Short mmCIF file of C-alpha atoms in Angstrom, two decimals:
data_model
loop_
_atom_site.label_atom_id
_atom_site.label_comp_id
_atom_site.label_asym_id
_atom_site.label_seq_id
_atom_site.Cartn_x
_atom_site.Cartn_y
_atom_site.Cartn_z
CA MET A 1 12.87 -3.70 -38.75
CA LYS A 2 12.48 -3.76 -42.22
CA LYS A 3 11.63 -0.35 -43.49
CA THR A 4 8.25 0.23 -44.56
CA SER A 5 5.69 2.81 -46.00
CA ILE A 6 4.00 2.67 -42.88
CA ASP A 7 3.85 6.07 -40.52
CA LEU A 8 3.69 5.16 -36.91
CA SER A 9 4.65 9.43 -36.30
CA VAL A 10 1.73 11.46 -34.47
CA LYS A 11 1.05 15.01 -32.90
CA ILE A 12 0.22 16.59 -30.49
CA LYS A 13 1.05 20.44 -31.00
CA SER A 14 4.35 20.42 -31.01
CA LEU A 15 5.25 17.52 -28.60
CA LYS A 16 6.16 15.40 -31.71
CA LEU A 17 6.55 10.89 -31.94
CA GLN A 18 8.17 8.56 -33.86
CA ASN A 19 5.93 5.84 -32.46
CA PRO A 20 2.50 6.95 -29.99
CA THR A 21 3.06 4.92 -27.28
CA ILE A 22 4.43 6.71 -23.94
CA LEU A 23 6.00 5.89 -20.73
CA ALA A 24 2.64 6.60 -18.69
CA SER A 25 3.32 8.66 -15.50
CA GLY A 26 4.45 7.00 -12.03
CA ILE A 27 6.01 4.16 -13.33
CA LEU A 28 9.72 3.42 -12.83
CA GLY A 29 10.09 7.11 -13.66
CA LEU A 30 12.46 8.63 -10.87
CA ASP A 31 15.91 8.52 -12.13
CA SER A 32 16.96 9.25 -14.76
CA LYS A 33 19.31 6.57 -16.30
CA VAL A 34 16.10 4.26 -15.66
CA LEU A 35 14.61 6.84 -18.16
CA GLN A 36 16.78 7.14 -20.72
CA LYS A 37 16.44 3.24 -20.63
CA ILE A 38 12.75 2.83 -22.05
CA ALA A 39 13.58 5.86 -24.32
CA SER A 40 16.05 3.77 -25.99
CA SER A 41 13.53 0.36 -25.69
CA GLY A 42 11.15 2.33 -28.34
CA ALA A 43 9.15 4.76 -26.76
CA GLY A 44 8.23 7.15 -28.51
CA ALA A 45 7.38 9.16 -25.88
CA ILE A 46 8.36 9.07 -22.13
CA THR A 47 5.85 10.76 -19.02
CA MET A 48 8.35 11.34 -15.42
CA LYS A 49 6.89 10.64 -12.08
CA SER A 50 4.50 13.57 -10.82
CA LEU A 51 6.42 15.77 -8.86
CA THR A 52 4.71 17.42 -5.77
CA LEU A 53 6.15 20.70 -4.20
CA GLU A 54 7.66 19.05 -1.29
CA PRO A 55 9.42 15.82 -0.74
CA ARG A 56 6.69 12.69 -0.37
CA LYS A 57 7.67 9.70 1.74
CA GLY A 58 4.46 8.65 -0.26
CA HIS A 59 2.46 5.71 1.78
CA ASN A 60 4.21 2.59 4.15
CA ASN A 61 3.80 -0.55 2.07
CA PRO A 62 2.63 -3.17 0.05
CA ILE A 63 1.63 -0.17 -2.03
CA ILE A 64 1.04 -2.55 -4.94
CA VAL A 65 -0.32 -5.83 -5.35
CA GLU A 66 -1.46 -8.22 -7.74
CA VAL A 67 -4.87 -8.91 -9.06
CA THR A 68 -7.15 -11.15 -11.55
CA SER A 69 -5.48 -9.43 -14.88
CA GLY A 70 -4.12 -6.23 -13.45
CA PHE A 71 -2.36 -4.87 -10.23
CA LEU A 72 -4.11 -2.81 -7.81
CA ASN A 73 -1.78 0.49 -5.89
CA ALA A 74 -1.41 2.82 -3.38
CA VAL A 75 2.17 4.20 -4.32
CA GLY A 76 0.94 8.00 -2.32
CA TYR A 77 3.57 10.23 -4.85
CA GLY A 78 6.37 9.07 -2.96
CA ASN A 79 9.01 11.43 -4.68
CA LYS A 80 11.99 13.43 -4.14
CA GLY A 81 9.79 16.93 -4.39
CA ILE A 82 10.14 19.78 -7.29
CA GLU A 83 13.24 20.72 -6.20
CA LYS A 84 15.13 17.85 -6.57
CA GLY A 85 13.07 16.28 -9.16
CA VAL A 86 13.76 19.28 -11.08
CA GLU A 87 18.08 17.80 -10.65
CA GLU A 88 17.23 14.61 -11.42
CA PHE A 89 15.61 15.33 -14.96
CA LYS A 90 18.41 18.01 -15.51
CA LYS A 91 20.31 15.05 -16.10
CA TYR A 92 17.92 13.14 -18.25
CA GLU A 93 19.64 13.67 -21.86
CA GLY A 94 17.63 10.71 -24.43
CA ASN A 95 16.59 12.16 -27.53
CA THR A 96 13.19 10.82 -27.04
CA PRO A 97 10.79 13.23 -25.89
CA LEU A 98 9.99 13.67 -22.05
CA ILE A 99 6.97 14.12 -20.83
CA GLY A 100 7.31 16.80 -17.34
CA SER A 101 4.33 15.64 -15.01
CA ILE A 102 3.68 17.51 -12.05
CA VAL A 103 0.36 17.92 -8.82
CA ALA A 104 -0.25 19.64 -6.07
CA LYS A 105 -3.33 20.53 -3.84
CA ASP A 106 -4.48 23.26 -6.34
CA ALA A 107 -5.11 25.43 -8.11
CA GLU A 108 -2.14 28.27 -7.66
CA GLU A 109 0.93 24.73 -6.67
CA PHE A 110 0.21 24.15 -9.96
CA ALA A 111 1.02 27.02 -10.99
CA LEU A 112 3.92 27.46 -9.26
CA LEU A 113 5.16 23.78 -10.26
CA ALA A 114 4.35 24.21 -13.62
CA ASP A 115 6.69 27.87 -13.44
CA LYS A 116 9.66 25.47 -11.79
CA ILE A 117 9.65 22.24 -13.53
CA GLN A 118 9.81 24.01 -17.46
CA GLU A 119 14.12 24.31 -16.07
CA VAL A 120 13.66 20.53 -17.12
CA PRO A 121 14.05 20.58 -21.43
CA ILE A 122 10.75 19.01 -21.26
CA LYS A 123 8.73 18.68 -24.86
CA ALA A 124 5.66 18.45 -23.25
CA LEU A 125 3.40 19.28 -19.48
CA GLU A 126 1.60 16.15 -17.70
CA LEU A 127 -1.01 18.01 -14.94
CA ALA A 128 -2.56 14.59 -12.94
CA LEU A 129 -5.94 16.00 -11.65
CA SER A 130 -6.95 11.82 -11.15
CA CYS A 131 -5.06 10.23 -8.85
CA PRO A 132 -7.47 8.10 -6.16
CA HIS A 133 -5.49 6.98 -3.69
CA THR A 134 -3.40 10.45 -2.05
CA PRO A 135 -5.61 12.82 0.06
CA GLY A 136 -4.84 16.11 -1.13
CA PHE A 137 -4.33 14.85 -4.70
CA GLY A 138 -6.40 14.56 -7.74
CA LEU A 139 -9.59 12.46 -6.78
CA LEU A 140 -9.54 13.17 -2.73
CA ALA A 141 -8.76 16.99 -3.52
CA GLY A 142 -12.11 16.93 -5.75
CA GLN A 143 -9.54 18.50 -8.25
CA GLY A 144 -12.14 15.40 -10.69
CA THR A 145 -14.55 18.42 -11.90
CA PRO A 146 -15.07 20.68 -14.55
CA GLU A 147 -14.81 23.07 -12.20
CA ALA A 148 -11.31 22.37 -11.36
CA THR A 149 -10.13 21.08 -14.14
CA SER A 150 -10.87 24.26 -15.69
CA LYS A 151 -9.77 26.68 -12.89
CA ILE A 152 -5.99 23.95 -12.67
CA THR A 153 -6.05 23.94 -16.64
CA GLY A 154 -6.35 28.22 -16.98
CA ALA A 155 -3.66 28.60 -14.43
CA VAL A 156 -0.80 26.47 -15.75
CA ARG A 157 -1.84 27.82 -19.31
CA LYS A 158 -0.93 31.38 -18.23
CA LYS A 159 2.73 29.58 -17.12
CA THR A 160 3.90 27.40 -20.03
CA LYS A 161 3.76 27.40 -24.59
CA LEU A 162 4.21 23.71 -24.35
CA PRO A 163 1.80 20.90 -24.74
CA LEU A 164 -0.50 20.84 -22.25
CA ILE A 165 -1.86 17.17 -21.18
CA ILE A 166 -4.76 17.01 -18.78
CA LYS A 167 -4.71 13.59 -17.37
CA ILE A 168 -8.55 12.41 -15.92
CA SER A 169 -10.09 9.71 -14.33
CA PRO A 170 -11.89 7.18 -15.51
CA SER A 171 -13.78 6.76 -12.35
CA VAL A 172 -16.20 10.22 -12.28
CA PRO A 173 -19.14 11.09 -13.58
CA GLY A 174 -19.50 13.25 -16.46
CA ILE A 175 -15.95 13.22 -17.95
CA GLY A 176 -17.11 14.57 -21.37
CA GLU A 177 -17.33 17.61 -19.47
CA ILE A 178 -13.94 17.06 -17.77
CA SER A 179 -12.69 17.09 -20.73
CA LYS A 180 -14.62 20.11 -22.18
CA ALA A 181 -13.72 22.19 -19.51
CA ALA A 182 -9.69 21.65 -19.61
CA GLU A 183 -10.14 22.15 -23.63
CA ALA A 184 -12.05 25.26 -23.11
CA GLU A 185 -8.96 26.41 -20.87
CA GLY A 186 -6.46 25.89 -23.32
CA ALA A 187 -5.12 22.26 -22.99
CA ASP A 188 -3.90 20.41 -25.75
CA ALA A 189 -4.61 17.06 -25.27
CA ILE A 190 -6.38 14.95 -22.51
CA ASN A 191 -5.13 12.04 -20.94
CA MET A 192 -7.51 8.80 -20.16
CA GLY A 193 -6.71 7.91 -17.52
CA ASN A 194 -5.64 7.44 -14.31
CA ALA A 195 -5.33 4.08 -12.62
CA HIS A 196 -9.69 3.33 -11.99
CA GLY A 197 -11.01 2.70 -8.90
CA PRO A 198 -10.09 2.68 -5.91
CA GLY A 199 -10.70 -0.92 -5.41
CA MET A 200 -9.69 -3.34 -2.67
CA LYS A 201 -7.95 -6.54 -2.03
CA ILE A 202 -8.62 -8.15 1.77
CA ASP A 203 -6.08 -11.55 2.32
CA LEU A 204 -7.65 -13.90 3.00
CA GLU A 205 -5.55 -15.21 5.72
CA THR A 206 -5.27 -11.94 8.11
CA GLY A 207 -8.51 -10.84 6.83
CA GLN A 208 -6.38 -7.67 6.29
CA PRO A 209 -6.73 -5.21 2.80
CA VAL A 210 -2.98 -5.73 1.32
CA LEU A 211 -2.65 -2.36 0.49
CA ASP A 212 -0.96 -0.56 3.54
CA PHE A 213 -3.68 2.61 2.25
CA LYS A 214 -6.19 -0.42 1.49
CA VAL A 215 -7.67 0.97 -0.76
CA GLY A 216 -6.03 1.96 -4.38
CA GLY A 217 -6.03 2.23 -8.25
CA VAL A 218 -6.54 -0.77 -10.63
CA SER A 219 -4.35 -1.01 -13.71
CA GLY A 220 -3.72 -3.42 -16.57
CA PRO A 221 -5.53 -5.60 -18.60
CA ALA A 222 -8.43 -5.17 -16.25
CA ILE A 223 -9.33 -2.02 -16.94
CA LYS A 224 -8.83 -1.33 -20.75
CA THR A 225 -12.66 -1.97 -21.41
CA ILE A 226 -13.50 1.12 -19.70
CA MET A 227 -10.35 2.81 -20.75
CA ILE A 228 -11.66 2.39 -24.16
CA ARG A 229 -15.68 3.37 -23.93
CA SER A 230 -13.57 6.28 -21.41
CA VAL A 231 -11.70 7.81 -24.80
CA PHE A 232 -14.69 6.85 -27.08
CA ASP A 233 -16.92 9.14 -24.69
CA ILE A 234 -14.10 11.88 -24.68
CA TYR A 235 -13.89 11.86 -28.90
CA LYS A 236 -17.10 12.77 -28.58
CA ALA A 237 -17.11 16.02 -26.49
CA VAL A 238 -13.64 17.05 -27.53
CA LYS A 239 -11.77 17.78 -30.90
CA ILE A 240 -8.64 18.09 -29.16
CA PRO A 241 -6.26 14.50 -29.00
CA ILE A 242 -7.06 11.81 -26.97
CA ILE A 243 -3.83 9.50 -25.51
CA ALA A 244 -5.65 6.19 -24.40
CA THR A 245 -3.79 4.90 -20.72
CA GLY A 246 -4.78 1.56 -19.45
CA GLY A 247 -4.29 -1.51 -19.82
CA ILE A 248 -2.84 -1.25 -22.65
CA THR A 249 -0.42 -4.70 -23.51
CA TYR A 250 0.11 -5.13 -27.36
CA GLY A 251 -0.37 -3.80 -30.19
CA GLU A 252 -3.94 -4.54 -30.95
CA ASP A 253 -5.49 -3.02 -27.92
CA ALA A 254 -3.43 0.38 -29.11
CA ILE A 255 -5.27 -0.49 -32.18
CA GLU A 256 -9.41 -0.69 -30.27
CA ALA A 257 -7.88 2.46 -28.87
CA PHE A 258 -7.54 4.52 -32.05
CA MET A 259 -10.47 3.16 -33.18
CA ALA A 260 -12.06 4.70 -30.08
CA GLY A 261 -10.43 7.83 -30.74
CA ALA A 262 -7.65 8.46 -29.14
CA THR A 263 -3.97 9.70 -30.92
CA ALA A 264 -1.64 8.02 -28.77
CA VAL A 265 -1.47 5.17 -25.90
CA GLY A 266 0.16 5.29 -22.54
CA ILE A 267 2.20 2.01 -21.21
CA GLY A 268 2.88 1.69 -18.00
CA THR A 269 1.40 -1.68 -16.08
CA GLY A 270 2.05 -3.79 -19.53
CA ILE A 271 6.00 -2.69 -18.66
CA TYR A 272 5.15 -6.03 -15.99
CA TYR A 273 3.83 -8.17 -18.66
CA ARG A 274 6.28 -7.98 -21.53
CA GLY A 275 9.28 -6.02 -19.98
CA TYR A 276 10.85 -2.22 -21.39
CA ASP A 277 10.86 -3.19 -24.36
CA ILE A 278 7.24 -3.43 -24.74
CA PHE A 279 7.29 0.10 -26.31
CA LYS A 280 8.95 -1.00 -29.42
CA LYS A 281 7.06 -4.44 -29.70
CA VAL A 282 3.34 -2.66 -29.46
CA SER A 283 4.50 -0.42 -32.52
CA VAL A 284 6.26 -3.57 -34.70
CA GLU A 285 2.36 -5.08 -33.94
CA VAL A 286 0.73 -1.96 -34.79
CA GLU A 287 2.62 -1.32 -37.74
CA GLU A 288 2.38 -5.09 -38.55
CA TRP A 289 -1.97 -4.54 -37.87
CA LEU A 290 -2.30 -1.79 -40.20
CA LYS A 291 -0.10 -2.98 -43.20
CA LYS A 292 -2.13 -6.30 -43.28
CA HIS A 293 -4.95 -4.10 -42.99
CA GLY A 294 -4.00 -1.77 -45.71
CA HIS A 295 -3.37 1.37 -43.28
CA LYS A 296 -0.34 3.62 -44.61
CA GLU A 297 -1.16 5.44 -41.50
CA ILE A 298 -2.83 5.75 -37.99
CA SER A 299 -4.96 8.51 -38.96
CA ASN A 300 -6.95 5.90 -41.55
CA ILE A 301 -7.92 4.42 -38.63
CA ARG A 302 -8.73 7.05 -35.64
CA GLY A 303 -11.90 6.70 -34.23
CA ILE A 304 -14.03 4.42 -37.01
CA ALA A 305 -15.67 3.42 -34.38
CA HIS A 306 -18.40 6.37 -34.40
CA GLU A 307 -18.73 6.50 -37.74
CA MET B 1 1.60 -15.53 -9.67
CA ASN B 2 5.03 -15.17 -7.74
CA ASN B 3 3.48 -12.08 -6.68
CA ASN B 4 0.60 -14.53 -4.44
CA TYR B 5 1.62 -14.01 -0.55
CA LYS B 6 2.86 -17.13 1.81
CA THR B 7 2.34 -19.01 5.14
CA ALA B 8 5.41 -19.70 6.99
CA LYS B 9 5.00 -20.57 10.67
CA ILE B 10 7.73 -19.78 13.21
CA ILE B 11 9.13 -23.63 14.35
CA LYS B 12 12.99 -21.57 16.06
CA ILE B 13 14.07 -18.70 17.26
CA LYS B 14 17.55 -18.10 18.18
CA LYS B 15 19.42 -15.50 18.75
CA GLU B 16 22.04 -14.21 17.00
CA SER B 17 23.26 -11.35 18.67
CA PRO B 18 21.76 -8.34 20.65
CA LYS B 19 20.29 -7.21 17.15
CA VAL B 20 19.63 -10.01 15.55
CA LYS B 21 17.26 -12.72 15.74
CA THR B 22 17.08 -16.34 13.40
CA LEU B 23 13.90 -17.61 11.73
CA VAL B 24 13.11 -20.67 11.02
CA MET B 25 10.10 -21.82 9.45
CA ASP B 26 8.09 -24.74 8.75
CA ILE B 27 8.06 -24.72 5.19
CA ASN B 28 10.75 -24.94 2.14
CA ILE B 29 11.29 -22.56 -0.24
CA ASP B 30 12.42 -22.27 -3.80
CA ALA B 31 15.03 -20.27 -3.66
CA LYS B 32 18.66 -18.87 -4.82
CA PRO B 33 21.88 -17.55 -2.90
CA GLY B 34 21.05 -13.74 -3.30
CA GLN B 35 17.76 -14.08 -3.59
CA TYR B 36 15.29 -11.95 -1.45
CA ILE B 37 11.31 -12.21 0.19
CA MET B 38 9.15 -9.32 0.93
CA LEU B 39 7.71 -9.81 4.89
CA TRP B 40 4.89 -8.24 4.96
CA ILE B 41 3.07 -7.32 8.85
CA PRO B 42 -0.63 -6.03 8.07
CA ARG B 43 -0.98 -2.61 9.23
CA VAL B 44 2.82 -2.05 9.47
CA ASN B 45 4.70 -2.23 6.57
CA GLU B 46 6.14 -4.38 4.40
CA LYS B 47 10.35 -5.10 3.61
CA PRO B 48 12.76 -7.09 1.75
CA PHE B 49 15.05 -9.77 3.91
CA GLY B 50 17.06 -11.86 2.11
CA VAL B 51 17.33 -15.40 2.07
CA VAL B 52 19.66 -17.45 4.41
CA TYR B 53 18.47 -20.64 3.71
CA ASP B 54 15.88 -22.05 1.88
CA LYS B 55 15.02 -25.83 3.22
CA PRO B 56 13.92 -24.95 5.71
CA PHE B 57 13.06 -21.47 5.07
CA THR B 58 15.38 -19.71 7.39
CA LEU B 59 15.45 -15.67 8.30
CA SER B 60 17.57 -13.63 9.85
CA ILE B 61 16.46 -10.74 11.26
CA ALA B 62 18.04 -7.42 12.83
CA LYS B 63 15.84 -4.43 15.07
CA VAL B 64 17.00 -1.61 13.24
CA GLY B 65 13.23 -0.16 13.50
CA PRO B 66 9.42 -0.23 14.22
CA PHE B 67 9.00 -2.88 11.07
CA THR B 68 11.64 -5.35 13.12
CA LYS B 69 10.87 -4.23 16.01
CA LYS B 70 7.55 -6.15 15.24
CA VAL B 71 9.44 -9.27 13.52
CA HIS B 72 11.53 -9.64 17.01
CA GLU B 73 8.13 -9.55 18.78
CA LEU B 74 7.25 -12.32 17.11
CA LYS B 75 7.09 -15.90 18.98
CA VAL B 76 7.59 -19.24 18.20
CA GLY B 77 3.83 -21.05 16.61
CA ASP B 78 3.01 -17.01 15.01
CA LYS B 79 2.47 -16.87 11.27
CA VAL B 80 3.79 -15.26 8.28
CA ARG B 81 3.30 -13.46 5.05
CA PHE B 82 5.51 -12.55 2.70
CA ARG B 83 5.85 -12.55 -1.62
CA GLY B 84 8.57 -13.83 -3.83
CA PRO B 85 11.31 -14.89 -3.32
CA TYR B 86 12.24 -12.16 -5.87
CA GLY B 87 16.16 -11.45 -7.46
CA ASN B 88 18.88 -12.63 -9.73
CA SER B 89 21.85 -14.60 -7.31
CA PHE B 90 24.70 -15.17 -7.04
CA SER B 91 27.05 -16.36 -10.52
CA LYS B 92 30.34 -19.01 -9.22
CA ARG B 93 33.46 -19.14 -10.16
CA GLU B 94 35.86 -21.83 -10.02
CA GLY B 95 38.72 -21.76 -7.39
CA GLU B 96 39.93 -19.77 -4.52
CA CYS B 97 36.48 -17.18 -3.17
CA LEU B 98 36.36 -14.72 -0.92
CA LEU B 99 33.58 -13.65 0.80
CA VAL B 100 33.06 -9.59 2.31
CA GLY B 101 30.44 -9.44 5.21
CA GLY B 102 29.05 -6.44 6.76
CA GLY B 103 27.50 -6.95 10.07
CA TYR B 104 24.39 -8.39 9.75
CA GLY B 105 24.24 -8.04 6.19
CA VAL B 106 26.17 -10.91 5.49
CA VAL B 107 23.23 -13.15 5.40
CA PRO B 108 23.23 -13.79 1.73
CA LEU B 109 26.75 -14.86 1.64
CA TYR B 110 25.86 -17.55 3.95
CA PHE B 111 23.02 -18.75 1.39
CA PHE B 112 26.15 -18.87 -0.97
CA ALA B 113 28.55 -20.54 0.41
CA SER B 114 26.11 -23.72 1.58
CA SER B 115 25.25 -23.98 -2.32
CA PHE B 116 29.48 -24.91 -2.97
CA PRO B 117 29.62 -28.96 -2.89
CA LYS B 118 31.07 -29.19 1.09
CA SER B 119 34.40 -30.59 -1.00
CA LYS B 120 34.91 -26.84 -2.21
CA ARG B 121 34.14 -24.80 0.22
CA LYS B 122 38.01 -25.08 2.00
CA ASN B 123 38.39 -22.25 -1.32
CA ILE B 124 36.20 -20.24 0.56
CA ILE B 125 37.59 -17.27 3.14
CA LEU B 126 34.86 -14.78 5.04
CA VAL B 127 36.22 -11.69 6.13
CA LEU B 128 33.61 -10.72 8.23
CA GLY B 129 33.14 -7.06 9.98
CA ALA B 130 31.10 -5.89 12.73
CA LYS B 131 31.44 -2.87 15.38
CA THR B 132 32.26 -5.25 17.60
CA LYS B 133 32.75 -9.22 18.86
CA GLU B 134 28.79 -9.36 20.09
CA ASP B 135 27.79 -7.54 16.65
CA LEU B 136 29.55 -10.73 14.33
CA ILE B 137 26.28 -12.90 13.38
CA LEU B 138 26.64 -16.70 12.00
CA VAL B 139 30.46 -16.66 12.83
CA ASN B 140 29.86 -20.61 13.43
CA ASP B 141 27.64 -21.43 11.54
CA PHE B 142 29.74 -20.31 8.61
CA LYS B 143 32.44 -22.93 10.02
CA LYS B 144 31.29 -25.44 10.60
CA MET B 145 30.28 -25.62 7.24
CA GLY B 146 33.77 -25.71 6.34
CA VAL B 147 34.41 -21.95 5.82
CA LYS B 148 37.01 -20.53 7.03
CA VAL B 149 36.29 -17.58 8.79
CA GLN B 150 39.22 -14.31 9.57
CA ALA B 151 36.96 -11.56 11.89
CA SER B 152 37.58 -7.75 12.23
CA THR B 153 36.34 -5.36 14.56
CA ASP B 154 36.32 -1.83 15.03
CA ASP B 155 36.95 -2.34 18.66
CA GLY B 156 39.26 -5.07 18.45
CA SER B 157 37.22 -6.55 21.28
CA LEU B 158 37.96 -9.76 18.54
CA GLY B 159 40.02 -11.08 15.64
CA PHE B 160 41.55 -7.95 13.64
CA LYS B 161 40.79 -4.66 14.91
CA GLY B 162 39.69 -2.62 12.15
CA PHE B 163 37.71 -2.66 9.02
CA SER B 164 37.48 -5.41 7.22
CA THR B 165 38.06 -4.07 3.79
CA ASP B 166 41.71 -3.66 5.54
CA LEU B 167 41.55 -6.75 6.61
CA ALA B 168 40.35 -8.50 3.28
CA GLN B 169 43.11 -6.15 1.68
CA LYS B 170 45.61 -8.37 3.59
CA VAL B 171 44.34 -11.62 3.28
CA LEU B 172 43.60 -11.29 -0.45
CA LYS B 173 47.73 -10.71 -0.61
CA THR B 174 47.32 -14.31 1.03
CA GLY B 175 46.06 -16.21 -2.70
CA LYS B 176 45.12 -16.26 -6.11
CA PHE B 177 41.89 -14.96 -4.97
CA LYS B 178 39.49 -16.17 -8.47
CA SER B 179 36.42 -14.58 -7.59
CA ILE B 180 35.39 -12.05 -4.28
CA TYR B 181 31.41 -11.55 -3.59
CA THR B 182 30.53 -8.72 -0.43
CA ALA B 183 27.63 -8.28 1.04
CA GLY B 184 26.70 -5.69 3.93
CA PRO B 185 27.20 -1.54 4.01
CA ASP B 186 27.31 0.24 0.77
CA ILE B 187 30.17 2.21 1.78
CA MET B 188 31.95 -1.11 2.04
CA MET B 189 30.92 -2.80 -0.36
CA GLN B 190 31.96 0.11 -2.69
CA LYS B 191 35.54 -0.42 -1.02
CA ILE B 192 35.29 -3.64 -1.99
CA ALA B 193 34.29 -3.33 -5.22
CA LYS B 194 37.21 -1.46 -6.12
CA ILE B 195 39.93 -3.33 -4.19
CA ALA B 196 38.51 -6.31 -6.59
CA LEU B 197 38.62 -3.85 -10.11
CA ASP B 198 42.01 -2.80 -8.88
CA ASN B 199 43.01 -6.36 -8.88
CA LYS B 200 41.19 -7.66 -12.09
CA ILE B 201 38.73 -10.06 -9.73
CA PHE B 202 35.26 -11.23 -10.37
CA CYS B 203 33.12 -9.23 -8.28
CA GLU B 204 29.49 -9.58 -7.16
CA VAL B 205 28.00 -7.54 -4.81
CA SER B 206 25.01 -8.01 -3.18
CA ALA B 207 23.23 -3.79 -3.23
CA GLY B 208 20.90 -3.71 -0.96
CA THR B 209 17.92 -0.35 -0.79
CA PHE B 210 14.82 1.13 0.11
CA PHE B 211 12.10 -1.07 -2.03
CA LYS B 212 8.41 0.04 -2.26
CA CYS B 213 6.73 -2.25 -4.83
CA GLY B 214 9.92 -4.71 -4.15
CA GLY B 215 10.44 -7.24 -7.02
CA ILE B 216 7.78 -6.34 -9.24
CA GLY B 217 9.54 -3.72 -10.83
CA LEU B 218 7.32 -1.11 -11.46
CA CYS B 219 7.90 1.92 -8.88
CA GLY B 220 11.09 2.61 -9.82
CA GLU B 221 12.31 3.68 -5.97
CA CYS B 222 15.25 1.41 -6.15
CA ALA B 223 17.00 2.18 -8.99
CA LEU B 224 20.65 2.54 -8.43
CA ASN B 225 23.09 3.74 -11.62
CA GLY B 226 20.25 3.10 -14.57
CA TYR B 227 18.83 -0.78 -13.03
CA LEU B 228 16.20 -1.60 -10.61
CA VAL B 229 17.54 -3.17 -7.61
CA CYS B 230 14.74 -5.44 -6.49
CA LYS B 231 14.16 -7.09 -10.03
CA GLU B 232 17.41 -7.11 -12.58
CA GLY B 233 19.24 -7.18 -9.34
CA THR B 234 20.40 -7.13 -6.08
CA ILE B 235 23.16 -8.99 -7.50
CA PHE B 236 25.66 -6.88 -9.47
CA ASN B 237 28.92 -7.09 -10.35
CA ALA B 238 31.48 -4.58 -9.35
CA LYS B 239 31.72 -2.86 -12.75
CA THR B 240 27.48 -2.03 -12.97
CA TYR B 241 27.47 -1.56 -8.75
CA LEU B 242 30.14 1.44 -9.48
CA GLY B 243 27.97 2.91 -12.19
CA LYS B 244 31.41 2.36 -14.17
#
């Protein structure tokens, strides 16, 4: 890449990203070697798949199905559990910042996991309060409210000085209030957000929902417009940075998210469409766009949709 | 979208062994040797199976758990839903070729051997191992195809008494093998991959593992040495497979 004067770096408190692209949690993030591969393909940061207190098998297959302009998934938090997860992610050796991710049943359990996850050299911690398809977690545990957000954020804030990111759902009312609750309890960023939904796809031949859990979260280009509007709403509600996740596939999607008010973008499903190096591709496209439009850094366009 | 589910009707069922049934379908698919499909039984599960043959679409499935038990209950005339094929395929080398299969894991090697022109199949030797002679499958099919078969059984009920890896080492000494392809249990394939590296023979392994998203490549469950088995495999060279 030619050296230019465009600065793609962004900061969320002490979390410094070379470029604004982040591997979203839940995608490929079970194995430290795979994470290293994504890091070396140009991601600004990478997020591990969320860890739970106990190992979880997750839902039976199918856990994912392709739909128009995206995917529907109900993985059900299949993971090794915090102890084995910590061992695995300790092996991560990249220079690209690793963001820890945890999910739990309640504030106490979140606090417990927050303690343990810091054995891994993570550079930020994300709490997902927003899974639409796993009983006992996220939306299905009532975590998608300002009250629950406040309690959980507060409990974890006491446990860590790391930048704290709260990942919320685009599918609940009052995302502004939820974001404010997180901010008031000391969150450093809002990730908007999780997969949308839940949605359902029925197989016409068998008359059965394809996903074994029947319903799942919608991801990919199909949810981009909702994500952009959600980021726009949250930007009005809080001062802390926003990570825009949901349908980011091309540089122009990221530009749109920055205009709505985002500081960085999360990428997950996009890997299916553009490969591991989507992070590099999106960064280059963002850089080219900024250059073409006479901007030297992302902050020049952040939130301009509000002006 | 290759991820769309397709329907196939079972037109023939053949019992290969007490554990394994072969299902012949009413359709042709376009698959390459080494590829797999995801077979779906609604409200039960969805699992990967190596393609035995693509024209007609054929699967050989061992009864090992609740899902495959359901598969074994299927009758001629029943329909199944599947997506795929997925994954990469074996790469061929000229010259003498050794196949090492373990139990019902031999399936992808059958499709691979059949993809060689008839005149070249005499250069192929299959070492097929199983616990006992009842568990050796597709032996006659390989022979009919023109492949030389050497069997090993743990109990000595047929062929060489002992492990397929030991027999493979003996067979390797009898010729100038240019390539080794192996499919079966991990412990066997690891040994074969090491033998191949020690002898500096080109070797590919059909890695089998636990698949969740199965071919889509987004969930990461199947990671092996930093590779996604479901998308970047299932065929790996010996070095990558061993993580060297």
